[in-house]
Amino acid sequence: MEAVTATLAAFKPTEAAAHSVKKYDTVIKEHVGAVKSLLANQRQVISANTAELLKGIDPSIDSIAFLAILQFSLETPTPPPGIDRSTLLDETLRFLLNFNPLQIRYVGLLFRKLLEHTAAAKLFTPAVSVETVATALLRIDPTGSMFTSTHLVLAKTAYQTAWIEPALKVLDCDITFFPGMAGQKDAKLLCDSSLHPAAFISVDTGLTESIKSASVLEYNLLSATCYMSQRDWTKAYRALERVITHPSKDKGVSKTMDEAYKRWLLIGLLKDGKEPTLPSYTATMAKHTYTTLGMPYKNIAGQFSTTNAGQLKAEVETNQKLWEDDGTATLVSEVVAAYQKWQIINLREIFKRISISQLRQMTLSAETGEILKDDEEAARLVRGMTETGLLKGELESGDSGNELYLHFHDDSDLMTEAEFAQEIALRYHNIESLGTQYKAANERLSGSKEYVKHAVREQKRAEKDAADPGIGFDSQIEDEDLMTGVQAHG
């Protein structure tokens, strides 16, 4: 036991970090070696004193020894003597919520195994697992801009167990970097706090496995599904758009992309009340494929912004089996229910104030193909829309008091001065964050041989005035998208 305690006591990270980054790096590496030696030569001692050892270590100061002892204890069929399963799991939580984010870069593989074991809900309840892993991921990378293999495990668990809320703080992050991208290596030491996440979260450090396009597509589709369950159509739409515009080998469309497109069309209707338009950067071949495979969905989208409620109803009923086979029946039902709501919302383009009786006569239900049966039902529908925030307006009595009117609000009417200031501050923060990401991406590309070669070719082409806007970097390099570093799928 003396050899173990002596090794642990010899690690002085605070003093080393205060001295210099280089000194800190050296001390951490020496400690990693010393801990490995302990596990090889003092296994029985560590096993017999696990509870005492873990209790005596602060994971925020010595994450390396704590993690090694913890993982050693968790891998045994039964807990070591002197510590029960419950206490061991409590110590696991203490570690995951307090680990030193600089030190775990040196033991990334061991850390990732524990994190993904937790993410798969093999140690704790789904609620605790999702919350803990989401918090840990942002402790490693506070920017949330780097994708890892753990992200996919987290998204799967959140979706499958319906514990989505705790995962949103990770799902909401804008991912701009992926493992294996060109130009990610940095000369700085691993314990340098200024190191960009893309430089230390890698296959080499063990903090992530290698990533393929299929994993990124699945993650975004799962994220969209999570947002759908929260009825957050805007975020679901963005996640699906990342799937349908993802670069792919031969500019083809995978099954995941096809599934995403169908849902993207429906979510677009719920979000904006009209058929969405594919982004201009969507591959031409992909556009044609989407249109062909998603024709029944295109038909619904085409009818949604018209007054042909009966035709929309017929389209939905005719393809009921297709919706069920595709797993989109619930979304299609949402679209049908939203049809009349968007008709009501669009009345704001004509009226500032309209009576409920007139509103009822001017809108149709796609569920029945007819107008609502009475004004009371129409008022109930409008009231529900205002309460959920879908409709910006309020119901008010007429001068005689015998009839209700819907008074539409302007967007500016609903924002106070404090809310406006908060919105400006948020936009400013987003611009600053975008600037930081742009700078990091620019530095990465500047160090990429492939990109430099591309830039030289483009410059020569421009000088000859023979540039073809349809031929460029994207079309010359198909097997790997250098903007993401993710291997394209077939």
mmCIF file with all atom_site columns, N, CA and C in Angstrom, residues 438-481:
data_model
loop_
_atom_site.group_PDB
_atom_site.id
_atom_site.type_symbol
_atom_site.label_atom_id
_atom_site.label_alt_id
_atom_site.label_comp_id
_atom_site.label_asym_id
_atom_site.label_entity_id
_atom_site.label_seq_id
_atom_site.pdbx_PDB_ins_code
_atom_site.Cartn_x
_atom_site.Cartn_y
_atom_site.Cartn_z
_atom_site.occupancy
_atom_site.B_iso_or_equiv
_atom_site.pdbx_formal_charge
_atom_site.auth_seq_id
_atom_site.auth_comp_id
_atom_site.auth_asym_id
_atom_site.auth_atom_id
_atom_site.pdbx_PDB_model_num
ATOM 1   N N  . TYR A 1 438 ? -14.535 30.129 -37.821 1.00 0.00 ? 438 TYR A N  1
ATOM 2   C CA . TYR A 1 438 ? -14.016 30.444 -39.154 1.00 0.00 ? 438 TYR A CA 1
ATOM 3   C C  . TYR A 1 438 ? -12.490 30.536 -39.127 1.00 0.00 ? 438 TYR A C  1
ATOM 4   N N  . LYS A 1 439 ? -11.972 31.172 -38.095 1.00 0.00 ? 439 LYS A N  1
ATOM 5   C CA . LYS A 1 439 ? -10.525 31.317 -37.969 1.00 0.00 ? 439 LYS A CA 1
ATOM 6   C C  . LYS A 1 439 ? -9.853  29.950 -37.850 1.00 0.00 ? 439 LYS A C  1
ATOM 7   N N  . ALA A 1 440 ? -10.446 29.075 -37.030 1.00 0.00 ? 440 ALA A N  1
ATOM 8   C CA . ALA A 1 440 ? -9.882  27.732 -36.844 1.00 0.00 ? 440 ALA A CA 1
ATOM 9   C C  . ALA A 1 440 ? -9.927  26.935 -38.144 1.00 0.00 ? 440 ALA A C  1
ATOM 10  N N  . ALA A 1 441 ? -11.044 27.037 -38.870 1.00 0.00 ? 441 ALA A N  1
ATOM 11  C CA . ALA A 1 441 ? -11.174 26.311 -40.133 1.00 0.00 ? 441 ALA A CA 1
ATOM 12  C C  . ALA A 1 441 ? -10.199 26.850 -41.176 1.00 0.00 ? 441 ALA A C  1
ATOM 13  N N  . ASN A 1 442 ? -10.023 28.159 -41.181 1.00 0.00 ? 442 ASN A N  1
ATOM 14  C CA . ASN A 1 442 ? -9.112  28.784 -42.134 1.00 0.00 ? 442 ASN A CA 1
ATOM 15  C C  . ASN A 1 442 ? -7.670  28.346 -41.879 1.00 0.00 ? 442 ASN A C  1
ATOM 16  N N  . GLU A 1 443 ? -7.296  28.282 -40.605 1.00 0.00 ? 443 GLU A N  1
ATOM 17  C CA . GLU A 1 443 ? -5.945  27.839 -40.252 1.00 0.00 ? 443 GLU A CA 1
ATOM 18  C C  . GLU A 1 443 ? -5.741  26.381 -40.647 1.00 0.00 ? 443 GLU A C  1
ATOM 19  N N  . ARG A 1 444 ? -6.789  25.573 -40.456 1.00 0.00 ? 444 ARG A N  1
ATOM 20  C CA . ARG A 1 444 ? -6.686  24.159 -40.810 1.00 0.00 ? 444 ARG A CA 1
ATOM 21  C C  . ARG A 1 444 ? -6.511  23.978 -42.313 1.00 0.00 ? 444 ARG A C  1
ATOM 22  N N  . LEU A 1 445 ? -7.311  24.698 -43.086 1.00 0.00 ? 445 LEU A N  1
ATOM 23  C CA . LEU A 1 445 ? -7.226  24.569 -44.539 1.00 0.00 ? 445 LEU A CA 1
ATOM 24  C C  . LEU A 1 445 ? -5.895  25.084 -45.071 1.00 0.00 ? 445 LEU A C  1
ATOM 25  N N  . SER A 1 446 ? -5.375  26.121 -44.427 1.00 0.00 ? 446 SER A N  1
ATOM 26  C CA . SER A 1 446 ? -4.103  26.690 -44.874 1.00 0.00 ? 446 SER A CA 1
ATOM 27  C C  . SER A 1 446 ? -2.972  25.679 -44.757 1.00 0.00 ? 446 SER A C  1
ATOM 28  N N  . GLY A 1 447 ? -3.121  24.730 -43.833 1.00 0.00 ? 447 GLY A N  1
ATOM 29  C CA . GLY A 1 447 ? -2.083  23.722 -43.651 1.00 0.00 ? 447 GLY A CA 1
ATOM 30  C C  . GLY A 1 447 ? -2.360  22.436 -44.397 1.00 0.00 ? 447 GLY A C  1
ATOM 31  N N  . SER A 1 448 ? -3.421  22.418 -45.201 1.00 0.00 ? 448 SER A N  1
ATOM 32  C CA . SER A 1 448 ? -3.778  21.213 -45.948 1.00 0.00 ? 448 SER A CA 1
ATOM 33  C C  . SER A 1 448 ? -3.134  21.236 -47.331 1.00 0.00 ? 448 SER A C  1
ATOM 34  N N  . LYS A 1 449 ? -2.343  20.220 -47.632 1.00 0.00 ? 449 LYS A N  1
ATOM 35  C CA . LYS A 1 449 ? -1.679  20.147 -48.941 1.00 0.00 ? 449 LYS A CA 1
ATOM 36  C C  . LYS A 1 449 ? -2.707  20.095 -50.064 1.00 0.00 ? 449 LYS A C  1
ATOM 37  N N  . GLU A 1 450 ? -3.771  19.325 -49.847 1.00 0.00 ? 450 GLU A N  1
ATOM 38  C CA . GLU A 1 450 ? -4.791  19.191 -50.886 1.00 0.00 ? 450 GLU A CA 1
ATOM 39  C C  . GLU A 1 450 ? -5.452  20.528 -51.190 1.00 0.00 ? 450 GLU A C  1
ATOM 40  N N  . TYR A 1 451 ? -5.739  21.291 -50.123 1.00 0.00 ? 451 TYR A N  1
ATOM 41  C CA . TYR A 1 451 ? -6.395  22.578 -50.330 1.00 0.00 ? 451 TYR A CA 1
ATOM 42  C C  . TYR A 1 451 ? -5.455  23.573 -51.003 1.00 0.00 ? 451 TYR A C  1
ATOM 43  N N  . VAL A 1 452 ? -4.182  23.546 -50.609 1.00 0.00 ? 452 VAL A N  1
ATOM 44  C CA . VAL A 1 452 ? -3.204  24.447 -51.228 1.00 0.00 ? 452 VAL A CA 1
ATOM 45  C C  . VAL A 1 452 ? -3.090  24.144 -52.719 1.00 0.00 ? 452 VAL A C  1
ATOM 46  N N  . LYS A 1 453 ? -3.033  22.845 -53.059 1.00 0.00 ? 453 LYS A N  1
ATOM 47  C CA . LYS A 1 453 ? -2.976  22.462 -54.474 1.00 0.00 ? 453 LYS A CA 1
ATOM 48  C C  . LYS A 1 453 ? -4.213  22.948 -55.212 1.00 0.00 ? 453 LYS A C  1
ATOM 49  N N  . HIS A 1 454 ? -5.354  22.806 -54.561 1.00 0.00 ? 454 HIS A N  1
ATOM 50  C CA . HIS A 1 454 ? -6.605  23.269 -55.167 1.00 0.00 ? 454 HIS A CA 1
ATOM 51  C C  . HIS A 1 454 ? -6.573  24.780 -55.386 1.00 0.00 ? 454 HIS A C  1
ATOM 52  N N  . ALA A 1 455 ? -6.086  25.519 -54.387 1.00 0.00 ? 455 ALA A N  1
ATOM 53  C CA . ALA A 1 455 ? -6.028  26.976 -54.493 1.00 0.00 ? 455 ALA A CA 1
ATOM 54  C C  . ALA A 1 455 ? -5.116  27.410 -55.644 1.00 0.00 ? 455 ALA A C  1
ATOM 55  N N  . VAL A 1 456 ? -3.997  26.700 -55.792 1.00 0.00 ? 456 VAL A N  1
ATOM 56  C CA . VAL A 1 456 ? -3.066  27.021 -56.887 1.00 0.00 ? 456 VAL A CA 1
ATOM 57  C C  . VAL A 1 456 ? -3.726  26.760 -58.233 1.00 0.00 ? 456 VAL A C  1
ATOM 58  N N  . ARG A 1 457 ? -4.417  25.621 -58.337 1.00 0.00 ? 457 ARG A N  1
ATOM 59  C CA . ARG A 1 457 ? -5.111  25.302 -59.589 1.00 0.00 ? 457 ARG A CA 1
ATOM 60  C C  . ARG A 1 457 ? -6.157  26.354 -59.918 1.00 0.00 ? 457 ARG A C  1
ATOM 61  N N  . GLU A 1 458 ? -6.901  26.764 -58.897 1.00 0.00 ? 458 GLU A N  1
ATOM 62  C CA . GLU A 1 458 ? -7.945  27.763 -59.122 1.00 0.00 ? 458 GLU A CA 1
ATOM 63  C C  . GLU A 1 458 ? -7.360  29.101 -59.550 1.00 0.00 ? 458 GLU A C  1
ATOM 64  N N  . GLN A 1 459 ? -6.223  29.440 -58.968 1.00 0.00 ? 459 GLN A N  1
ATOM 65  C CA . GLN A 1 459 ? -5.582  30.703 -59.326 1.00 0.00 ? 459 GLN A CA 1
ATOM 66  C C  . GLN A 1 459 ? -5.127  30.677 -60.784 1.00 0.00 ? 459 GLN A C  1
ATOM 67  N N  . LYS A 1 460 ? -4.536  29.558 -61.193 1.00 0.00 ? 460 LYS A N  1
ATOM 68  C CA . LYS A 1 460 ? -4.088  29.428 -62.582 1.00 0.00 ? 460 LYS A CA 1
ATOM 69  C C  . LYS A 1 460 ? -5.274  29.464 -63.534 1.00 0.00 ? 460 LYS A C  1
ATOM 70  N N  . ARG A 1 461 ? -6.359  28.813 -63.120 1.00 0.00 ? 461 ARG A N  1
ATOM 71  C CA . ARG A 1 461 ? -7.554  28.783 -63.961 1.00 0.00 ? 461 ARG A CA 1
ATOM 72  C C  . ARG A 1 461 ? -8.128  30.193 -64.114 1.00 0.00 ? 461 ARG A C  1
ATOM 73  N N  . ALA A 1 462 ? -8.117  30.940 -63.014 1.00 0.00 ? 462 ALA A N  1
ATOM 74  C CA . ALA A 1 462 ? -8.639  32.305 -63.056 1.00 0.00 ? 462 ALA A CA 1
ATOM 75  C C  . ALA A 1 462 ? -7.780  33.194 -63.942 1.00 0.00 ? 462 ALA A C  1
ATOM 76  N N  . GLU A 1 463 ? -6.466  32.980 -63.878 1.00 0.00 ? 463 GLU A N  1
ATOM 77  C CA . GLU A 1 463 ? -5.555  33.788 -64.692 1.00 0.00 ? 463 GLU A CA 1
ATOM 78  C C  . GLU A 1 463 ? -5.771  33.543 -66.178 1.00 0.00 ? 463 GLU A C  1
ATOM 79  N N  . LYS A 1 464 ? -6.151  32.322 -66.504 1.00 0.00 ? 464 LYS A N  1
ATOM 80  C CA . LYS A 1 464 ? -6.412  31.996 -67.909 1.00 0.00 ? 464 LYS A CA 1
ATOM 81  C C  . LYS A 1 464 ? -7.831  32.380 -68.319 1.00 0.00 ? 464 LYS A C  1
ATOM 82  N N  . ASP A 1 465 ? -8.588  32.865 -67.330 1.00 0.00 ? 465 ASP A N  1
ATOM 83  C CA . ASP A 1 465 ? -9.973  33.278 -67.580 1.00 0.00 ? 465 ASP A CA 1
ATOM 84  C C  . ASP A 1 465 ? -10.790 32.150 -68.202 1.00 0.00 ? 465 ASP A C  1
ATOM 85  N N  . ALA A 1 466 ? -10.545 30.955 -67.703 1.00 0.00 ? 466 ALA A N  1
ATOM 86  C CA . ALA A 1 466 ? -11.270 29.817 -68.254 1.00 0.00 ? 466 ALA A CA 1
ATOM 87  C C  . ALA A 1 466 ? -11.958 29.035 -67.146 1.00 0.00 ? 466 ALA A C  1
ATOM 88  N N  . ALA A 1 467 ? -12.289 29.740 -66.101 1.00 0.00 ? 467 ALA A N  1
ATOM 89  C CA . ALA A 1 467 ? -12.896 29.058 -64.956 1.00 0.00 ? 467 ALA A CA 1
ATOM 90  C C  . ALA A 1 467 ? -14.309 28.603 -65.277 1.00 0.00 ? 467 ALA A C  1
ATOM 91  N N  . ASP A 1 468 ? -14.616 27.393 -64.857 1.00 0.00 ? 468 ASP A N  1
ATOM 92  C CA . ASP A 1 468 ? -15.965 26.856 -65.002 1.00 0.00 ? 468 ASP A CA 1
ATOM 93  C C  . ASP A 1 468 ? -16.554 26.741 -63.602 1.00 0.00 ? 468 ASP A C  1
ATOM 94  N N  . PRO A 1 469 ? -17.588 27.544 -63.275 1.00 0.00 ? 469 PRO A N  1
ATOM 95  C CA . PRO A 1 469 ? -18.128 27.524 -61.916 1.00 0.00 ? 469 PRO A CA 1
ATOM 96  C C  . PRO A 1 469 ? -18.668 26.168 -61.490 1.00 0.00 ? 469 PRO A C  1
ATOM 97  N N  . GLY A 1 470 ? -18.881 25.287 -62.447 1.00 0.00 ? 470 GLY A N  1
ATOM 98  C CA . GLY A 1 470 ? -19.408 23.971 -62.082 1.00 0.00 ? 470 GLY A CA 1
ATOM 99  C C  . GLY A 1 470 ? -18.322 22.975 -61.742 1.00 0.00 ? 470 GLY A C  1
ATOM 100 N N  . ILE A 1 471 ? -17.054 23.354 -61.999 1.00 0.00 ? 471 ILE A N  1
ATOM 101 C CA . ILE A 1 471 ? -15.944 22.449 -61.718 1.00 0.00 ? 471 ILE A CA 1
ATOM 102 C C  . ILE A 1 471 ? -15.057 23.084 -60.672 1.00 0.00 ? 471 ILE A C  1
ATOM 103 N N  . GLY A 1 472 ? -14.846 22.423 -59.582 1.00 0.00 ? 472 GLY A N  1
ATOM 104 C CA . GLY A 1 472 ? -14.020 23.017 -58.532 1.00 0.00 ? 472 GLY A CA 1
ATOM 105 C C  . GLY A 1 472 ? -13.522 21.982 -57.563 1.00 0.00 ? 472 GLY A C  1
ATOM 106 N N  . PHE A 1 473 ? -13.165 22.467 -56.418 1.00 0.00 ? 473 PHE A N  1
ATOM 107 C CA . PHE A 1 473 ? -12.563 21.620 -55.388 1.00 0.00 ? 473 PHE A CA 1
ATOM 108 C C  . PHE A 1 473 ? -13.465 20.443 -55.034 1.00 0.00 ? 473 PHE A C  1
ATOM 109 N N  . ASP A 1 474 ? -14.759 20.725 -54.913 1.00 0.00 ? 474 ASP A N  1
ATOM 110 C CA . ASP A 1 474 ? -15.692 19.682 -54.491 1.00 0.00 ? 474 ASP A CA 1
ATOM 111 C C  . ASP A 1 474 ? -15.764 18.540 -55.497 1.00 0.00 ? 474 ASP A C  1
ATOM 112 N N  . SER A 1 475 ? -15.744 18.883 -56.797 1.00 0.00 ? 475 SER A N  1
ATOM 113 C CA . SER A 1 475 ? -15.894 17.851 -57.808 1.00 0.00 ? 475 SER A CA 1
ATOM 114 C C  . SER A 1 475 ? -14.589 17.127 -58.099 1.00 0.00 ? 475 SER A C  1
ATOM 115 N N  . GLN A 1 476 ? -13.459 17.752 -57.748 1.00 0.00 ? 476 GLN A N  1
ATOM 116 C CA . GLN A 1 476 ? -12.177 17.118 -58.016 1.00 0.00 ? 476 GLN A CA 1
ATOM 117 C C  . GLN A 1 476 ? -11.821 16.089 -56.959 1.00 0.00 ? 476 GLN A C  1
ATOM 118 N N  . ILE A 1 477 ? -12.296 16.293 -55.750 1.00 0.00 ? 477 ILE A N  1
ATOM 119 C CA . ILE A 1 477 ? -11.977 15.372 -54.664 1.00 0.00 ? 477 ILE A CA 1
ATOM 120 C C  . ILE A 1 477 ? -13.275 14.791 -54.151 1.00 0.00 ? 477 ILE A C  1
ATOM 121 N N  . GLU A 1 478 ? -13.597 13.574 -54.585 1.00 0.00 ? 478 GLU A N  1
ATOM 122 C CA . GLU A 1 478 ? -14.891 12.995 -54.255 1.00 0.00 ? 478 GLU A CA 1
ATOM 123 C C  . GLU A 1 478 ? -14.832 12.008 -53.102 1.00 0.00 ? 478 GLU A C  1
ATOM 124 N N  . ASP A 1 479 ? -13.720 11.267 -52.997 1.00 0.00 ? 479 ASP A N  1
ATOM 125 C CA . ASP A 1 479 ? -13.667 10.213 -51.993 1.00 0.00 ? 479 ASP A CA 1
ATOM 126 C C  . ASP A 1 479 ? -13.609 10.743 -50.580 1.00 0.00 ? 479 ASP A C  1
ATOM 127 N N  . GLU A 1 480 ? -13.130 11.971 -50.427 1.00 0.00 ? 480 GLU A N  1
ATOM 128 C CA . GLU A 1 480 ? -13.071 12.528 -49.083 1.00 0.00 ? 480 GLU A CA 1
ATOM 129 C C  . GLU A 1 480 ? -13.429 13.993 -49.131 1.00 0.00 ? 480 GLU A C  1
ATOM 130 N N  . ASP A 1 481 ? -14.361 14.376 -48.317 1.00 0.00 ? 481 ASP A N  1
ATOM 131 C CA . ASP A 1 481 ? -14.746 15.771 -48.227 1.00 0.00 ? 481 ASP A CA 1
ATOM 132 C C  . ASP A 1 481 ? -13.802 16.457 -47.253 1.00 0.00 ? 481 ASP A C  1
#
